[in-house]
mmCIF file of N, CA and C in Angstrom:
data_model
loop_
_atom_site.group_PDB
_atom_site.id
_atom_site.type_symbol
_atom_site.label_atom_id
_atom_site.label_comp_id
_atom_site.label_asym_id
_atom_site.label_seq_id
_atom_site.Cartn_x
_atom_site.Cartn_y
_atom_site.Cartn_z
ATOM 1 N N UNK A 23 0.833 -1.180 0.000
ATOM 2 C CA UNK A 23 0.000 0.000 0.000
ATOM 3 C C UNK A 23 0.876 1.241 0.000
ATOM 4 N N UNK A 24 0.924 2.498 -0.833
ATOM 5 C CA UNK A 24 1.266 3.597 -0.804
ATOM 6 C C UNK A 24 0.876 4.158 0.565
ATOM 7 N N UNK A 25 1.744 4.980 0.946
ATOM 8 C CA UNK A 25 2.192 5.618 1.855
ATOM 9 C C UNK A 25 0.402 6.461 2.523
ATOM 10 N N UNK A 26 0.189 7.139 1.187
ATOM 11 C CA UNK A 26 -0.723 8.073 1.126
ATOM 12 C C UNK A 26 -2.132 7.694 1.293
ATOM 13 N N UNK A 27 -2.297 6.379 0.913
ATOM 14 C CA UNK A 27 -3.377 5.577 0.947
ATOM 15 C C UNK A 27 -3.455 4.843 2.796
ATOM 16 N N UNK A 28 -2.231 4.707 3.223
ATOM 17 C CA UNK A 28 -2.277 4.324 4.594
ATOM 18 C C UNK A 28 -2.744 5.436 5.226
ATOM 19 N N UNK A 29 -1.767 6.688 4.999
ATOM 20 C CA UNK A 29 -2.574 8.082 5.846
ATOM 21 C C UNK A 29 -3.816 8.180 5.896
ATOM 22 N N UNK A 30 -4.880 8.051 4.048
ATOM 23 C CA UNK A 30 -6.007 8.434 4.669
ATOM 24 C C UNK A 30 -6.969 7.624 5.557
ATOM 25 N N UNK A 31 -6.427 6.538 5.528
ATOM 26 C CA UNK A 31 -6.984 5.166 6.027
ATOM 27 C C UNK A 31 -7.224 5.390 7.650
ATOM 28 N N UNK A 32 -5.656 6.060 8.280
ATOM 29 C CA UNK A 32 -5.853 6.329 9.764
ATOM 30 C C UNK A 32 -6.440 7.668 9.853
ATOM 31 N N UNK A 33 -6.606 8.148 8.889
ATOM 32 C CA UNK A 33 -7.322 9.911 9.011
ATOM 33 C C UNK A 33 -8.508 9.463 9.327
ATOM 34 N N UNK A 34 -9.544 10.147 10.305
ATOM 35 C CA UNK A 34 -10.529 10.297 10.564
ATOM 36 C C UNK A 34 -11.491 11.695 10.406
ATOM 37 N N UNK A 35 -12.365 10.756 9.981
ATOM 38 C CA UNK A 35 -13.613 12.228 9.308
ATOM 39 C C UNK A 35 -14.262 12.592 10.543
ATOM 40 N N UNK A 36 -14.173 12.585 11.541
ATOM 41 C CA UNK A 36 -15.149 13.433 12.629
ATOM 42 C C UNK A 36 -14.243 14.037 13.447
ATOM 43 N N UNK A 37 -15.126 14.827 14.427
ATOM 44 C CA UNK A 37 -14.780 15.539 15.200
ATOM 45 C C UNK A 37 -15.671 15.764 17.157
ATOM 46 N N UNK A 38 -14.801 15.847 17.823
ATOM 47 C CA UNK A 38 -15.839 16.156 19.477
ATOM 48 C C UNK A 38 -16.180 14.439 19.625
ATOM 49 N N UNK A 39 -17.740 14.584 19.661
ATOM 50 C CA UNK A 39 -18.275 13.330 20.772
ATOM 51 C C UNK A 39 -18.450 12.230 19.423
ATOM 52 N N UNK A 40 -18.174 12.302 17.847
ATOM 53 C CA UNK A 40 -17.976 11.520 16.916
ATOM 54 C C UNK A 40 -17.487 10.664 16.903
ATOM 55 N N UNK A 41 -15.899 10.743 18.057
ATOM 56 C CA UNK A 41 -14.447 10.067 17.790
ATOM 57 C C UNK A 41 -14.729 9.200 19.130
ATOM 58 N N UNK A 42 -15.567 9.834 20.083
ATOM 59 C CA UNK A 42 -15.132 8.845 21.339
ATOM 60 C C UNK A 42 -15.769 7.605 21.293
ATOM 61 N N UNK A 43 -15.278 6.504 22.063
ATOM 62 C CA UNK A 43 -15.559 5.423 22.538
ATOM 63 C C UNK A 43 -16.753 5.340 22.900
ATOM 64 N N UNK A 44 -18.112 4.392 22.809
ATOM 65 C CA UNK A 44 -19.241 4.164 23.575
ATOM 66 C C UNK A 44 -18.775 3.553 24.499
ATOM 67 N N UNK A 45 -19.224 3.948 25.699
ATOM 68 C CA UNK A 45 -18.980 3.356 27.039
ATOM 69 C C UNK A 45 -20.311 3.444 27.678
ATOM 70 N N UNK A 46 -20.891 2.020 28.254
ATOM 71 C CA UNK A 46 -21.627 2.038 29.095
ATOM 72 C C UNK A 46 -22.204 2.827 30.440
ATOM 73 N N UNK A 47 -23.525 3.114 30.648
ATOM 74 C CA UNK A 47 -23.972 3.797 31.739
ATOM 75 C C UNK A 47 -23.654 3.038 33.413
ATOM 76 N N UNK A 48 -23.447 1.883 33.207
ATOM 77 C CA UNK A 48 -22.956 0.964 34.535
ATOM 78 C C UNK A 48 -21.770 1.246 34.826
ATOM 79 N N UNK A 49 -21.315 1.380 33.754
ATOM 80 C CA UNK A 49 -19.680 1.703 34.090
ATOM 81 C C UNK A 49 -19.426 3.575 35.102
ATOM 82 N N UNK A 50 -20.579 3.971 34.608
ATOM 83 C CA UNK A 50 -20.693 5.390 34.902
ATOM 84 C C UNK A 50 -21.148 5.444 36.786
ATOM 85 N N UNK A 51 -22.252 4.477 36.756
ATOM 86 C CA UNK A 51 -23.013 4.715 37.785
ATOM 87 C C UNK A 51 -23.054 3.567 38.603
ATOM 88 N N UNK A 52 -23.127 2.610 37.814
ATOM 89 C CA UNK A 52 -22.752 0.916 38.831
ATOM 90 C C UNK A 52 -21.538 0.804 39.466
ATOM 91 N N UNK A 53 -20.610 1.009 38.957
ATOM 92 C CA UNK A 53 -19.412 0.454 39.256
ATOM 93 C C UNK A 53 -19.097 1.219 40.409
ATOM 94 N N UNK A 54 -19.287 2.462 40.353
ATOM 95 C CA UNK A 54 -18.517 3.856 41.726
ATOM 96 C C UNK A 54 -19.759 2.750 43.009
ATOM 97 N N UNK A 55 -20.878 2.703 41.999
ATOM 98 C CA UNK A 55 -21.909 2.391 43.528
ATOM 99 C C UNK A 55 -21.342 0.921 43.808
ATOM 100 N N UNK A 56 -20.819 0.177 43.521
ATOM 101 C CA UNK A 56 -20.761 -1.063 44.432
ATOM 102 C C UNK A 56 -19.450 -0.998 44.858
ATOM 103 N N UNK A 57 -18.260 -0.205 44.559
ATOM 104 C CA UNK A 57 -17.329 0.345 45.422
ATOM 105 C C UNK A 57 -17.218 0.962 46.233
ATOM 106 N N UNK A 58 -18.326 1.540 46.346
ATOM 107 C CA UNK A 58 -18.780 2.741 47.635
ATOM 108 C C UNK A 58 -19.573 1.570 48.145
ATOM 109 N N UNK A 59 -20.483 0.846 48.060
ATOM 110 C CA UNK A 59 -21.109 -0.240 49.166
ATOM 111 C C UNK A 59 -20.454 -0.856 49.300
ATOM 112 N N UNK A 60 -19.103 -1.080 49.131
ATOM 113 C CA UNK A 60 -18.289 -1.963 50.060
ATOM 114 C C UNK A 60 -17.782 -1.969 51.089
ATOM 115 N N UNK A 61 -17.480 -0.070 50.373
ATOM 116 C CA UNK A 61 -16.400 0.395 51.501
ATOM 117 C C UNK A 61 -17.641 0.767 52.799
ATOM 118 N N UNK A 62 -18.936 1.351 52.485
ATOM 119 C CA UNK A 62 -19.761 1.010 53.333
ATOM 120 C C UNK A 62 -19.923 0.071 54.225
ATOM 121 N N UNK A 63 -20.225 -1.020 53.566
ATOM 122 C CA UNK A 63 -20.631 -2.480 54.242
ATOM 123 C C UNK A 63 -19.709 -2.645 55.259
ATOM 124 N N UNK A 64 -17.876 -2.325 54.301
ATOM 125 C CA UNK A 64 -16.742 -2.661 55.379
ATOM 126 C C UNK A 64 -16.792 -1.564 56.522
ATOM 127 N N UNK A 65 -17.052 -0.563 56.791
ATOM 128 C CA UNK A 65 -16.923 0.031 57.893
ATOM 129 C C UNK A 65 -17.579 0.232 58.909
ATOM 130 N N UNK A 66 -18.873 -0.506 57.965
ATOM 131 C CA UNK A 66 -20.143 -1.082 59.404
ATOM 132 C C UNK A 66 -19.662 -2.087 60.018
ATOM 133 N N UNK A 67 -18.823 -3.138 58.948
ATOM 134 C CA UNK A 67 -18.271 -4.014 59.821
ATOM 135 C C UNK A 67 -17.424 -4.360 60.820
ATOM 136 N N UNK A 68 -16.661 -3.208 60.314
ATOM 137 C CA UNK A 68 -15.438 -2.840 61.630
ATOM 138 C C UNK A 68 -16.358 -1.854 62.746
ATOM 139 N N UNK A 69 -16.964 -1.100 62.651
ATOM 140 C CA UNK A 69 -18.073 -0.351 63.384
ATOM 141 C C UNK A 69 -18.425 -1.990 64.779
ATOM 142 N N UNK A 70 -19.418 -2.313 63.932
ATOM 143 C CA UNK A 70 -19.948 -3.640 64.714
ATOM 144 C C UNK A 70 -18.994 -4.448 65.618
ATOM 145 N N UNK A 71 -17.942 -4.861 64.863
ATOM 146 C CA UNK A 71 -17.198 -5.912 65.652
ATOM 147 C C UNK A 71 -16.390 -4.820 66.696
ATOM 148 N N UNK A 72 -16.237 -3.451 66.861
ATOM 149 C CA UNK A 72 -15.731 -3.082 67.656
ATOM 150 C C UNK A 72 -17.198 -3.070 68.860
ATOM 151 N N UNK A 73 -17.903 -2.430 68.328
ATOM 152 C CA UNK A 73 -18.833 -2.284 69.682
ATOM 153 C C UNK A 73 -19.049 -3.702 70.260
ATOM 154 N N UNK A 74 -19.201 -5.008 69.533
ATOM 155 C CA UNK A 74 -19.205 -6.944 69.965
ATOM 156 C C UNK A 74 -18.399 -6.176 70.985
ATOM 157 N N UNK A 75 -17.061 -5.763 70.364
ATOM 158 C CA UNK A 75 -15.577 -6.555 71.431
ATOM 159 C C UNK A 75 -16.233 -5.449 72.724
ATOM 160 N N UNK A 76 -16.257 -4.060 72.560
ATOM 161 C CA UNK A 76 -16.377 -3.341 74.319
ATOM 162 C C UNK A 76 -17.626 -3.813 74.591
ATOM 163 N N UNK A 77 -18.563 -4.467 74.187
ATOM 164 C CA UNK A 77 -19.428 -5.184 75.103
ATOM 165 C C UNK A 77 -19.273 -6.320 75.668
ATOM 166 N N UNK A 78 -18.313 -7.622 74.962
ATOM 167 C CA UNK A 78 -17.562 -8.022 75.852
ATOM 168 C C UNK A 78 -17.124 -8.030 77.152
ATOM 169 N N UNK A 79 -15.960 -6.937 76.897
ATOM 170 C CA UNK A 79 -15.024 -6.561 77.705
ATOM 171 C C UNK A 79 -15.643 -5.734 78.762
ATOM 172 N N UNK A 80 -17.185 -5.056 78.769
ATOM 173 C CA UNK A 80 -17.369 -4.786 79.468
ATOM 174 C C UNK A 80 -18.011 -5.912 80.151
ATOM 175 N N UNK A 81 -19.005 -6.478 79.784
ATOM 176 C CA UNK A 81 -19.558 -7.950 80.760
ATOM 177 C C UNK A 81 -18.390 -8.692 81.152
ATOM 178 N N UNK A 82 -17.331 -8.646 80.889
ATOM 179 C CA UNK A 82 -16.090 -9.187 81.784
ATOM 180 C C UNK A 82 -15.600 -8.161 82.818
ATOM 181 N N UNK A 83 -15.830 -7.229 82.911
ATOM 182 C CA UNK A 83 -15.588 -6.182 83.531
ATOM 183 C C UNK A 83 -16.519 -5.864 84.606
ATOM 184 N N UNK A 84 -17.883 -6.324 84.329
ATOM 185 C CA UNK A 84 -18.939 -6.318 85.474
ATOM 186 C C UNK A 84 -18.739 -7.355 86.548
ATOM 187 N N UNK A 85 -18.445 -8.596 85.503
ATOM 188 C CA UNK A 85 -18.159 -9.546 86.658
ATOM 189 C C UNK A 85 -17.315 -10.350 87.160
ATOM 190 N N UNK A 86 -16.136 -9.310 86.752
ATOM 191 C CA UNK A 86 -15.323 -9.140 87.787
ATOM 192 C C UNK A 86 -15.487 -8.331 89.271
ATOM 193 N N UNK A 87 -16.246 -6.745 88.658
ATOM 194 C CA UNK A 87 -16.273 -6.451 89.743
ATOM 195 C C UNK A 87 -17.679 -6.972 90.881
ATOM 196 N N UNK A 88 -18.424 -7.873 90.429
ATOM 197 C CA UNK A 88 -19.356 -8.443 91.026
ATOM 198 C C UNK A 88 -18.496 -9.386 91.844
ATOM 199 N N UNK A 89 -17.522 -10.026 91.407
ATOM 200 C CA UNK A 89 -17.107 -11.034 92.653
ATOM 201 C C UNK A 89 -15.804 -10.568 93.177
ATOM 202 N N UNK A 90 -15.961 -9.462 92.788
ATOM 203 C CA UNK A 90 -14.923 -8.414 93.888
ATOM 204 C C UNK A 90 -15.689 -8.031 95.359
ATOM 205 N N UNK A 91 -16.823 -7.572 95.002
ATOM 206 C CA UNK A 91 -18.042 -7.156 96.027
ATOM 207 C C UNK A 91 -18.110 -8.286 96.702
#
């Protein structure tokens, strides 16, 4: 192929929102949201298992001092 015939080949006739890529609306709006409900989910979870553990530690803490009394 001539040189000139390759150029117009990669030349493109448009211009702005012509040239871009179609990309999906999930990708736009799904994807941020189930990365953000994770990081959600995960910090309820660390949330939770901390308040488990000082409730614990406090019912070990009561009765201790119950058979201190």
């Amino acid at each position: 192929m001539p040189v000139l015939a390759t150029a117009l080949l990669l030349a493109r006739d448009c211009s702005g929102d012509d040239c871009e890529k179609p990309t999906s609306t999930f990708l736009k709006s799904g994807v941020p949201g189930i990365i953000i409900g994770i990081l959600v989910l995960g910090a309820a979870g660390v949330c939770c298992y901390f308040l488990w553990r000082n409730k614990k530690r406090d019912a070990l803490e009561a009765k201790a001092a119950r058979d201190w009394n």
